[in-house]
Coordinates of C-alpha atoms in Angstrom, one line a residue:
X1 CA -7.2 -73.5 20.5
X2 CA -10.4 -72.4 18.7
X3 CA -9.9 -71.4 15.0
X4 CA -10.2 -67.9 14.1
X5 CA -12.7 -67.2 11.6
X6 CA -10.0 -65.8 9.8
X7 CA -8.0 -68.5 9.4
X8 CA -8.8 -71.5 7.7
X9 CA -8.5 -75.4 7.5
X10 CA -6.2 -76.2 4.5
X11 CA -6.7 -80.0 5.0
X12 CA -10.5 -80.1 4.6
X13 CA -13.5 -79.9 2.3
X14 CA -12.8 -79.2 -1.8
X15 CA -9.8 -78.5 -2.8
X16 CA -10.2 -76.5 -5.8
X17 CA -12.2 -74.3 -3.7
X18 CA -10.1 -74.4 -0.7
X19 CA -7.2 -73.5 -2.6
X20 CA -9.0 -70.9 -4.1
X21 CA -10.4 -68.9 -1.4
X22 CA -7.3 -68.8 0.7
X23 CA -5.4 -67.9 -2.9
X24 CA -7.9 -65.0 -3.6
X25 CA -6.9 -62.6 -0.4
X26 CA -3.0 -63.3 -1.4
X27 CA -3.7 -62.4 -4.9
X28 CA -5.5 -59.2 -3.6
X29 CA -2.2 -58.9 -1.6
X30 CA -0.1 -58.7 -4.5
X31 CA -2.2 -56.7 -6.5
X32 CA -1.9 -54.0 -3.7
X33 CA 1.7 -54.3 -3.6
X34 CA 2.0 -53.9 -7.3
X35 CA -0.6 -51.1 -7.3
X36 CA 1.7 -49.0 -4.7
X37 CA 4.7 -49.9 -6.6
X38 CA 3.2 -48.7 -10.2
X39 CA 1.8 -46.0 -8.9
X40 CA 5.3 -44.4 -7.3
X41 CA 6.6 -44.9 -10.3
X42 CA 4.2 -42.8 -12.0
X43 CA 4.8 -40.3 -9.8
X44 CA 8.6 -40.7 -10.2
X45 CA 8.3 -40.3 -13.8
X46 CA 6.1 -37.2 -13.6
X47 CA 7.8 -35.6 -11.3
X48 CA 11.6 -36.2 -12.0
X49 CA 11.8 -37.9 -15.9
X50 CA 12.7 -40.9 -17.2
X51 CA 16.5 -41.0 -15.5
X52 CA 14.9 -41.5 -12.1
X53 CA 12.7 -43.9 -13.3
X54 CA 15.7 -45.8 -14.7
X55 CA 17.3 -44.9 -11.8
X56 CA 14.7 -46.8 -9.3
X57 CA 14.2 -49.7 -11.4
X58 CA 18.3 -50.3 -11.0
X59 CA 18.3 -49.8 -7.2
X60 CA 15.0 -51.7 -6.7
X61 CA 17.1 -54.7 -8.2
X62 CA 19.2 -54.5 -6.2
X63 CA 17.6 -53.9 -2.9
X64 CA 15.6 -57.0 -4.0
X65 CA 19.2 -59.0 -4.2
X66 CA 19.5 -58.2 -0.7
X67 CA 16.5 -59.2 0.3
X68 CA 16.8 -62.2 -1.2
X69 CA 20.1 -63.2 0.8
X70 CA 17.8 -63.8 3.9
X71 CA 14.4 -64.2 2.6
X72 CA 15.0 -68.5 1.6
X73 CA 14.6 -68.6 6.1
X74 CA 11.1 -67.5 6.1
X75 CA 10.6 -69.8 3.5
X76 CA 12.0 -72.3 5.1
X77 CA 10.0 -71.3 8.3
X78 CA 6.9 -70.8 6.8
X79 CA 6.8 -74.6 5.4
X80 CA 7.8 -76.0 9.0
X81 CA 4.6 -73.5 10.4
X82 CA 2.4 -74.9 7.9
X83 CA 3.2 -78.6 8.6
X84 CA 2.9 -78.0 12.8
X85 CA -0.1 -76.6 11.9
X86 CA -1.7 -79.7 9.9
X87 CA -0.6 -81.8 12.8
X88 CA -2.7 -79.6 15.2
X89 CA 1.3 -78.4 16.7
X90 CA 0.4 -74.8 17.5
X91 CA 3.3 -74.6 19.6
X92 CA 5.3 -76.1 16.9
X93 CA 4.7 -73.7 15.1
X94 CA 5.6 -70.7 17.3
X95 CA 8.6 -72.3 17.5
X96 CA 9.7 -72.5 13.9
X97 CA 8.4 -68.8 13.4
X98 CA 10.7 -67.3 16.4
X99 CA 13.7 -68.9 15.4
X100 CA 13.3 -67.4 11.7
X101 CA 12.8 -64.4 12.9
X102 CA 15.8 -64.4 14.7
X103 CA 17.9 -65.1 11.6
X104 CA 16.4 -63.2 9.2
X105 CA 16.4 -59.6 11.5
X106 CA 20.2 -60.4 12.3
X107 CA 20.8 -61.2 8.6
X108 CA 17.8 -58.1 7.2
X109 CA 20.6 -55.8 9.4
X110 CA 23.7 -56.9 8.2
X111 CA 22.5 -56.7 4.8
X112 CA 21.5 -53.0 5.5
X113 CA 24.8 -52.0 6.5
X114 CA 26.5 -53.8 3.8
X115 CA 24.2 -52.3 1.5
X116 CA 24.5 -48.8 2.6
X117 CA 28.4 -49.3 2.0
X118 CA 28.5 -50.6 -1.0
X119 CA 25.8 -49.2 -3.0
X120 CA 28.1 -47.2 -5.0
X121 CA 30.4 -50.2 -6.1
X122 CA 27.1 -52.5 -6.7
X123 CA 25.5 -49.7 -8.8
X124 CA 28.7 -49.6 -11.0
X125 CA 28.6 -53.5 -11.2
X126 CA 25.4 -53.0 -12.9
X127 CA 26.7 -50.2 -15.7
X128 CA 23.8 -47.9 -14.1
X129 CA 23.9 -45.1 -16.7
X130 CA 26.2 -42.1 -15.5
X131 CA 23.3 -39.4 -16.0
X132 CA 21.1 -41.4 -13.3
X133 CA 24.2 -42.8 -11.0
X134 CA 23.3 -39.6 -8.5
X135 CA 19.7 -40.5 -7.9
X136 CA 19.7 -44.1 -7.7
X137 CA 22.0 -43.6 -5.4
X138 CA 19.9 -41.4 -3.2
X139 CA 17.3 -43.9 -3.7
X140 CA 18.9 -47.2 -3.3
X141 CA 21.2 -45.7 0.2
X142 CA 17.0 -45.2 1.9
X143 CA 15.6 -48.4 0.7
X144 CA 18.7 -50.2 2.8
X145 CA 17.4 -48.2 5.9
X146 CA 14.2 -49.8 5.8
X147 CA 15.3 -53.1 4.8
X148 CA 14.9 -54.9 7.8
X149 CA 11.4 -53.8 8.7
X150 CA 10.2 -54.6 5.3
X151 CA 11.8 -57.8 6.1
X152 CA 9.8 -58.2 9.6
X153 CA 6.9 -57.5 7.5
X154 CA 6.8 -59.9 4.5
X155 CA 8.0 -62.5 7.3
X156 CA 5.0 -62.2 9.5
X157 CA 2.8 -61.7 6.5
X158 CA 4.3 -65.6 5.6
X159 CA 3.8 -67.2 9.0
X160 CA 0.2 -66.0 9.3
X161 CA -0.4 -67.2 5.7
X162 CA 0.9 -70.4 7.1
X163 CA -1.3 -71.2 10.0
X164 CA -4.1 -70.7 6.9
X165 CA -5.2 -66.3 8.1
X166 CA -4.7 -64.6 4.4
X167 CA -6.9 -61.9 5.3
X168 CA -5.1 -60.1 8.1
X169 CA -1.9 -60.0 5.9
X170 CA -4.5 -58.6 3.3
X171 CA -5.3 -55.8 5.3
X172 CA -1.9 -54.5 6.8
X173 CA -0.8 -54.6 2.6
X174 CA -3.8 -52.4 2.1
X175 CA -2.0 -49.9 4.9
X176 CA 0.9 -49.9 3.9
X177 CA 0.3 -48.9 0.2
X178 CA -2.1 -46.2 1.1
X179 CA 0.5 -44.7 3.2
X180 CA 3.7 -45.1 0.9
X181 CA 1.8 -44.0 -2.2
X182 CA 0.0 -40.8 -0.3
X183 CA 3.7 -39.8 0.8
X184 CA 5.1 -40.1 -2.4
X185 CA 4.0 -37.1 -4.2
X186 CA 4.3 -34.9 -0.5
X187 CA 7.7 -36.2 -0.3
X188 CA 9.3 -36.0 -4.0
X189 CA 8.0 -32.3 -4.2
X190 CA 7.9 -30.7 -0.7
X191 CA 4.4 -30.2 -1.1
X192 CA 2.6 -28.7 2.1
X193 CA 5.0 -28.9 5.6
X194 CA 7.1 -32.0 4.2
X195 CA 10.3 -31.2 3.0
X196 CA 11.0 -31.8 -0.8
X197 CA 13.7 -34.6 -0.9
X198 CA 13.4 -35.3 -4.5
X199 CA 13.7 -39.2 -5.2
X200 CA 14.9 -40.1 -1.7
X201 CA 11.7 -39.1 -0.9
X202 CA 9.8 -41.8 -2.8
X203 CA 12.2 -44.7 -1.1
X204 CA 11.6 -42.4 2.3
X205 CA 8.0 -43.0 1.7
X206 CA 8.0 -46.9 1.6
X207 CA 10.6 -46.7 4.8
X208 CA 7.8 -45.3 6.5
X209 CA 5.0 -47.2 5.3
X210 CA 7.1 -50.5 5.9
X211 CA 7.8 -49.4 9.6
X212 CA 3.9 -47.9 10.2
X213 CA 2.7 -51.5 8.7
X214 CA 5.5 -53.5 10.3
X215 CA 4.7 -52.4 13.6
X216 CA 0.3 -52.0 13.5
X217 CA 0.7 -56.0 12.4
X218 CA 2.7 -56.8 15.7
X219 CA 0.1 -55.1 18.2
X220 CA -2.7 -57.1 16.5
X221 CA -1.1 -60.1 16.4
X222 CA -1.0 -60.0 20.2
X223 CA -4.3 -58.1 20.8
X224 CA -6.0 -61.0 19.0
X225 CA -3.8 -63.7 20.5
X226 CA -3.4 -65.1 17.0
X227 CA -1.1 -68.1 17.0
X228 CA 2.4 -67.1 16.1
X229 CA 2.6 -64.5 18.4
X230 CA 5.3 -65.4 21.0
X231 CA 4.8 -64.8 25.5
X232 CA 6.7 -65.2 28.2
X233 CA 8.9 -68.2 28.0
X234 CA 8.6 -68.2 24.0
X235 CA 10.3 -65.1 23.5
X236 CA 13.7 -67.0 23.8
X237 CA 12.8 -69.3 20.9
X238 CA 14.1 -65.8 18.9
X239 CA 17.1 -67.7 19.8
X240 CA 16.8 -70.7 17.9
X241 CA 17.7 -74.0 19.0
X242 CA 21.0 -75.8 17.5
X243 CA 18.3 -78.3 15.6
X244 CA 15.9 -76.1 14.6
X245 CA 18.4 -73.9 12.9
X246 CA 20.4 -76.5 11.4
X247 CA 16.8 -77.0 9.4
X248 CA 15.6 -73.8 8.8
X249 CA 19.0 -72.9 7.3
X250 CA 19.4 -76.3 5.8
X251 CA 16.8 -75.8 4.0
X252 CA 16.3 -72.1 3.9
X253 CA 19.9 -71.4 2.0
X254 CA 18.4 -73.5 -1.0
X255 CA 15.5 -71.6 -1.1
X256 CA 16.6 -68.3 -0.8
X257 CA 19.8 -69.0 -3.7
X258 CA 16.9 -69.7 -5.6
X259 CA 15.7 -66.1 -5.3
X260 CA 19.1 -64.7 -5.3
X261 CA 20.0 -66.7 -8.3
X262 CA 16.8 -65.2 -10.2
X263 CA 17.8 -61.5 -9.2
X264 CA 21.2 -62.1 -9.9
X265 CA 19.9 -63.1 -13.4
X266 CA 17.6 -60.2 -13.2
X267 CA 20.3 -58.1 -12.7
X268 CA 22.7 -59.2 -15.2
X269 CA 19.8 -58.3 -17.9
X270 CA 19.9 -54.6 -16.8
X271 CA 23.4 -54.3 -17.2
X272 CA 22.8 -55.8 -20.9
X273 CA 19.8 -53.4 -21.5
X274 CA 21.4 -50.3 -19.9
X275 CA 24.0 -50.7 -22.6
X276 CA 21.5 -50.0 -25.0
X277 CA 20.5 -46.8 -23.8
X278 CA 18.1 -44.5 -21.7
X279 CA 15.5 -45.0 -23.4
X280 CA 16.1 -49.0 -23.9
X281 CA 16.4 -49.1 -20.0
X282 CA 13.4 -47.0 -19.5
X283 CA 10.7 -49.2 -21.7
X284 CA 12.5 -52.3 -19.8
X285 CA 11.9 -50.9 -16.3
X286 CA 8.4 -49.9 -17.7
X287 CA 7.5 -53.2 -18.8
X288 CA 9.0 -54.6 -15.4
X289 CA 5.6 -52.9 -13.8
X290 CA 3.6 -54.4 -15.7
X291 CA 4.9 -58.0 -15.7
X292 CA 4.0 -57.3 -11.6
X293 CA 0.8 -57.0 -12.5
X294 CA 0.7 -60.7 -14.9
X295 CA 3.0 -62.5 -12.3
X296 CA 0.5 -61.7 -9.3
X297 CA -2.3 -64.8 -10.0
X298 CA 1.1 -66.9 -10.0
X299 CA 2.5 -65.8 -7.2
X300 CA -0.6 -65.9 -4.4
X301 CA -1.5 -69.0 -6.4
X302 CA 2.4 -70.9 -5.4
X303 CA 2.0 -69.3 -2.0
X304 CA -1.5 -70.9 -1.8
X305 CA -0.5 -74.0 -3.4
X306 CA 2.7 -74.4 -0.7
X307 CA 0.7 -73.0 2.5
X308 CA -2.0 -76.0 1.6
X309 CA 0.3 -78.4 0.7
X310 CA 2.4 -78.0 3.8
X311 CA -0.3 -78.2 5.9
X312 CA -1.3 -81.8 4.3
X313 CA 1.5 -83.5 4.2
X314 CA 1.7 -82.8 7.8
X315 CA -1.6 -84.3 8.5
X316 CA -0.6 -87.2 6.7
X317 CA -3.2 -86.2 3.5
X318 CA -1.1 -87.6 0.7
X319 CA -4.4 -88.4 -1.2
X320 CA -4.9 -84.7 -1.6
X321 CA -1.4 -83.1 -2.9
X322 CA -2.3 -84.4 -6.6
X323 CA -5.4 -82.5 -6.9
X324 CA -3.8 -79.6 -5.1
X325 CA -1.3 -79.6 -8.2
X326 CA -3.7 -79.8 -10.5
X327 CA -6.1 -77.2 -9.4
X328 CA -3.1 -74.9 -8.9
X329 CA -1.9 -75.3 -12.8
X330 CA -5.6 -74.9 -14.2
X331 CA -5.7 -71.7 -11.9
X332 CA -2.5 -70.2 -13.1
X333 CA -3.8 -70.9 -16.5
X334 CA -6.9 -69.3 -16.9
X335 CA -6.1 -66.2 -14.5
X336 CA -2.6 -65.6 -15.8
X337 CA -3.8 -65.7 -19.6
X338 CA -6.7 -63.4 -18.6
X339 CA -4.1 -61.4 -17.1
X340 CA -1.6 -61.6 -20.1
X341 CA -4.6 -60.9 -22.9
X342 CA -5.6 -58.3 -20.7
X343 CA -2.1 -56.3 -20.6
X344 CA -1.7 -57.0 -24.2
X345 CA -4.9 -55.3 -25.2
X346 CA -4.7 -52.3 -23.2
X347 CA -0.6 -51.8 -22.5
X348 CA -0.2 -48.5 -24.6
X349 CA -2.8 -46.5 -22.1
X350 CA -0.9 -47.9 -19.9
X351 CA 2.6 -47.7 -20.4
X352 CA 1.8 -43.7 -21.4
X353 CA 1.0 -43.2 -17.6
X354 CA 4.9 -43.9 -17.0
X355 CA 6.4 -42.7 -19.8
X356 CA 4.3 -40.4 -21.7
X357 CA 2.6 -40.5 -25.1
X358 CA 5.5 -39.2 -27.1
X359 CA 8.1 -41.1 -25.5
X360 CA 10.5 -42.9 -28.0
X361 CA 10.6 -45.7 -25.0
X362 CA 7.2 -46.5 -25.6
X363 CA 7.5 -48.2 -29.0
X364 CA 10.6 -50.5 -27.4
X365 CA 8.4 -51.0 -24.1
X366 CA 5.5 -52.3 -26.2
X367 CA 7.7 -54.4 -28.1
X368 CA 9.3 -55.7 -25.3
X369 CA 5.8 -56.6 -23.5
X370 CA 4.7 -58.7 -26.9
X371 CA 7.5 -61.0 -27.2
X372 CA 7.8 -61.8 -23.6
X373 CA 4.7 -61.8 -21.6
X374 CA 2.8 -65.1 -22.7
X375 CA 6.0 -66.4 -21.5
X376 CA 4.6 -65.9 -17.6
X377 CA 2.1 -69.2 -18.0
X378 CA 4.8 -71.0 -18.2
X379 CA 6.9 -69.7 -15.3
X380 CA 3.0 -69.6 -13.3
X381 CA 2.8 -73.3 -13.8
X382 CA 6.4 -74.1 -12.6
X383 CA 6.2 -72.2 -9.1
X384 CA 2.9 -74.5 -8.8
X385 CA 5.3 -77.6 -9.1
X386 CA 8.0 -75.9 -7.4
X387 CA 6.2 -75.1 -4.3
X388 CA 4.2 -78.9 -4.0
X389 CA 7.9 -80.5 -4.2
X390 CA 9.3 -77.5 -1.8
X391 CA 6.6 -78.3 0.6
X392 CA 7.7 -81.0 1.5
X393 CA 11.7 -79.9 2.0
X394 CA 12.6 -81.0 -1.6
X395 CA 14.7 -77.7 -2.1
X396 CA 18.0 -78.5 -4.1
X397 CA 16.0 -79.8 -7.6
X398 CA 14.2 -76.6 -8.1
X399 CA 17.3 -74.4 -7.2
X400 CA 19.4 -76.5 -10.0
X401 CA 16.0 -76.2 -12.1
X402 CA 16.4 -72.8 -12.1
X403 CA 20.0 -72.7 -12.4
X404 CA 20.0 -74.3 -15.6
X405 CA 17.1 -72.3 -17.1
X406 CA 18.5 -69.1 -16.4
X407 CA 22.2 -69.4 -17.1
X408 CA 23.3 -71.5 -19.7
X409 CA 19.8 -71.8 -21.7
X410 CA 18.4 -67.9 -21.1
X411 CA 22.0 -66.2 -21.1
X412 CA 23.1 -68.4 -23.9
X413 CA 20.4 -67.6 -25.9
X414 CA 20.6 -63.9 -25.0
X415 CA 24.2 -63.5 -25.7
X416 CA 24.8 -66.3 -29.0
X417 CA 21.7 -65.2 -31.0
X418 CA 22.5 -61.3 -31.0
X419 CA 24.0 -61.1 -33.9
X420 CA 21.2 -62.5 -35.5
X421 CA 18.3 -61.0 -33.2
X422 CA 20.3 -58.4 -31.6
X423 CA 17.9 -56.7 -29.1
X424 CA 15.3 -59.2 -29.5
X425 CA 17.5 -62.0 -28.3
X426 CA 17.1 -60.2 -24.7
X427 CA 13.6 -60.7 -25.2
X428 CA 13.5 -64.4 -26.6
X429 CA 15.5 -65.6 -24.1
X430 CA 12.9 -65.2 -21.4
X431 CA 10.7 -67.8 -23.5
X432 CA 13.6 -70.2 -24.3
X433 CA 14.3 -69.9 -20.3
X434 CA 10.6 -70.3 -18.9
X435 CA 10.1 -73.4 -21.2
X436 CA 13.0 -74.8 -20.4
X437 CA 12.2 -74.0 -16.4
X438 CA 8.8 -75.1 -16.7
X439 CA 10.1 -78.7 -18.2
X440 CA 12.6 -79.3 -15.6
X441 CA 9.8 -79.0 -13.2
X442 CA 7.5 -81.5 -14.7
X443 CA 9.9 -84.1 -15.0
X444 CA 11.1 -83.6 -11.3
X445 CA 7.5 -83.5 -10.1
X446 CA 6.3 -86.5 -11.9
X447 CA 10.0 -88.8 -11.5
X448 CA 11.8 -86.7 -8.2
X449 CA 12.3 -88.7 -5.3
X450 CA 10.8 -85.1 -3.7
X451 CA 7.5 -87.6 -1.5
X452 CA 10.5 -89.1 0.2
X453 CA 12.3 -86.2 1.8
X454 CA 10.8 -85.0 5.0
X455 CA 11.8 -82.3 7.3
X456 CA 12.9 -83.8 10.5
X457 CA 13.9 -81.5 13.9
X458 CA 15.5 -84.0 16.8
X459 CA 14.7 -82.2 20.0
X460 CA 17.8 -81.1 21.5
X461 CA 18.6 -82.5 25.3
X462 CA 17.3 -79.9 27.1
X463 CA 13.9 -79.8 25.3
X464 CA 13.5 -83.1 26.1
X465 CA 14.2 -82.8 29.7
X466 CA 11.8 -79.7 29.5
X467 CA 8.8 -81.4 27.9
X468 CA 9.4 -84.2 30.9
X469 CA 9.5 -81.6 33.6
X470 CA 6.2 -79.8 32.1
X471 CA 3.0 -80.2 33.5
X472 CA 1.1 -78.4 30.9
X473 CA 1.1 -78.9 27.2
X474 CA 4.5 -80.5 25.9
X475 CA 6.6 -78.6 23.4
X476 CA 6.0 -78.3 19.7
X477 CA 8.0 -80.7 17.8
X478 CA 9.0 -79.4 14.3
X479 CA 8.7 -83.1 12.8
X480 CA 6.3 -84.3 10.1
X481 CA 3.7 -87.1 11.1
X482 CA 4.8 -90.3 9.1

């Protein structure tokens, strides 16, 4: 199959800048997602005050839990695309993508109903403030509804990223956040024809930008024939194999505990901050935004750094994952501290966009933002480890990794040194955690057994007859070369 121009060869030529020109057009991703995300919430907090923007910071949490519960699949997925792709196995890879799909839409719709049920009891769970229950409410009950087409989304954003097209993702991010922050404001206030629905009208916003974008990236996946799309005969590999599956959740549950496990944690510190107040909550939710903003170079820089990595250890490049590592820690550095210096200098302007110049949350938010935001170089640098060893189906270390840093050490710190901090022990911990994160990491990467583990599929019985019986190409095998 010819390569589209808009995908690219992630076993070949420099790595540095390899790495750093499939990384760019995920990092304009993420900045687009973060720029629609800040800007609803300036227009929450114009429109309807600081409880609603309390109120969606609580529900986003939460909606993010859910999320996570099925997300660790196209994970999963995404690493066994990458690696059918370095060994040339288009179908391979069509194969591993259909099967995720099927498991993460069955599980994105369970989670929806559940969700919808029992957002009252989860928002209780998470001592939401009694004078902004109501709205998140209203706001958390529409995010559920769109749920699994934001799922759909994100997961064919992940398998294109894995066959090496960033750019198409790129674009159909670029939609969606043009459409949900346009509707905002219409929707909130009733302005014009649309009816005013108050803060369900933000989260009805992103329903319908997730759907719009959900469904424009399916018809040009197809139009341009690009390779995960799935014909014919494929269409039943929705209905995943008893092999395949057994990997994908093998190694997908791992992977997605870890992002439950960090939401659950993220969580657990809003119920500690909401006990110290509205306006405590308010500057925390505000600073939230703009950590978005200095976690982004991280993020498209581990989804670079995995996507690549994948890719080469299934074309058998081991002499290349090394300097894949180390060009993904020196990126992290220098982007991520421009990013951090940059919200440092400038995060009063800023922060007075949500909350207003005369906002007693602003001191609290700045505050908040000085202690803990140098702290994101560290947790930049572990995802770069964290997604080399992941790569390659090493998925328990980094889970227990995280485990550790986030419970006993940032928790324990949180919760020992109050008395002595008191609200600055919320804020320390991050560091104490990230540190301690970032540590685990490097001794994992360097002395981890993680280049032994491999991600092996055995064809079932009647794949093998099938791939006999064929006269064209045989089937993809979901298998790593040596």
């Amino acid at each position: 199959m010819a390569q589209s121009p808009q995908r690219r060869d992630l076993t070949q030529g420099d790595v540095g800048r390899t790495l750093l020109l499939f990384a760019l057009p995920t990092l304009g991703s993420n900045i687009l997602q973060s720029l629609n995300g800040s800007i609803n919430a300036i227009w929450v907090g114009r429109f309807l005050g600081e409880g609603a923007l309390a109120a969606t910071s609580n529900a986003n949490m939460v909606m993010f839990l859910m999320f996570s519960a099925v997300f660790g699949f196209g994970m999963a997925a995404t690493i066994l695309v990458g690696q059918s792709m370095g060994r040339g196995d288009v179908e391979g890879a069509r194969r591993a993508l259909g099967s995720a799909t099927g498991l993460v839409m069955g599980g994105a719709v369970v989670a929806s109903v559940v969700g919808w049920i029992f957002a009252p009891d989860i928002l209780r769970l998470l001592a939401t403030p009694p004078e902004v229950m109501d709205m998140a409410l209203d706001y958390l009950r529409v995010i559920f509804l769109g749920l699994p087409a934001g799922m759909l989304l994100v997961l064919l954003m992940m398998g294109l990223r894995g066959v090496g097209d960033a750019m198409t993702p790129l674009w159909f991010m670029g939609l969606g956040a043009v459409i949900d922050v346009g509707l905002n404001p219409l929707l909130i206030a009733g302005i014009g024809p649309f009816p005013q629905m108050g803060i369900a009208g933000s989260a009805t916003a992103t329903l319908i930008a997730n759907h719009v974008s959900a469904i424009g990236l399916l018809i040009v996946i197809y139009w341009r024939d690009l390779p995960i799309r799935l014909r014919g005969h494929e269409l039943r590999w929705l209905l995943p194999a008893r092999a395949l599956m057994k990997t994908i959740v093998a190694k997908g549950l791992p992977m997605g505990a870890q992002m439950v496990v960090m939401t659950l944690a993220g969580l657990a510190m809003v119920g500690l901050v909401n006990r110290r107040g509205v306006d405590t909550a308010a500057a925390y939710g505000v600073s939230q935004q703009l950590w978005t903003y200095i976690q982004m170079p991280a993020m498209a820089i581990g989804a670079a750094v995995s996507a690549m990595a994948a890719q080469n250890i299934g074309a058998g490049r081991w002499d290349r994952i090394a300097q894949i590592t180390r060009s993904g820690i020196l990126y992290n550095v220098v982007i991520t501290g421009a990013m951090v210096v940059l919200v440092i200098l400038f995060d009063r302007p800023v922060m007075a966009l949500f909350l207003g110049g005369d906002s007693p949350a602003l001191p609290i938010a700045r505050h908040i933002q000085l202690i803990v935001s140098w702290s994101f170089i560290l947790f930049g640098t572990t995802m770069v480890m964290f997604s080399v060893v992941r790569a390659n189906g090493a998925v328990w270390a980094p889970l227990i990794a995280l485990i550790v840093a986030l419970y006993p050490v940032r928790f324990g710190f949180a919760l020992f040194a109050e008395p002595l901090l008191h609200a600055d022990s919320l804020w320390w911990s991050f560091v104490l955690g990230s540190a301690t994160a970032m540590g685990l990491a490097a001794a994992y990467y360097r002395w981890g057994g993680w280049r032994a583990t491999r991600l092996v599929v055995a064809p079932e019985q009647e794949e093998v007859e099938e791939q006999a019986l064929a006269s064209g190409e045989p089937a993809g095998r979901i298998q790593p070369a040596g």
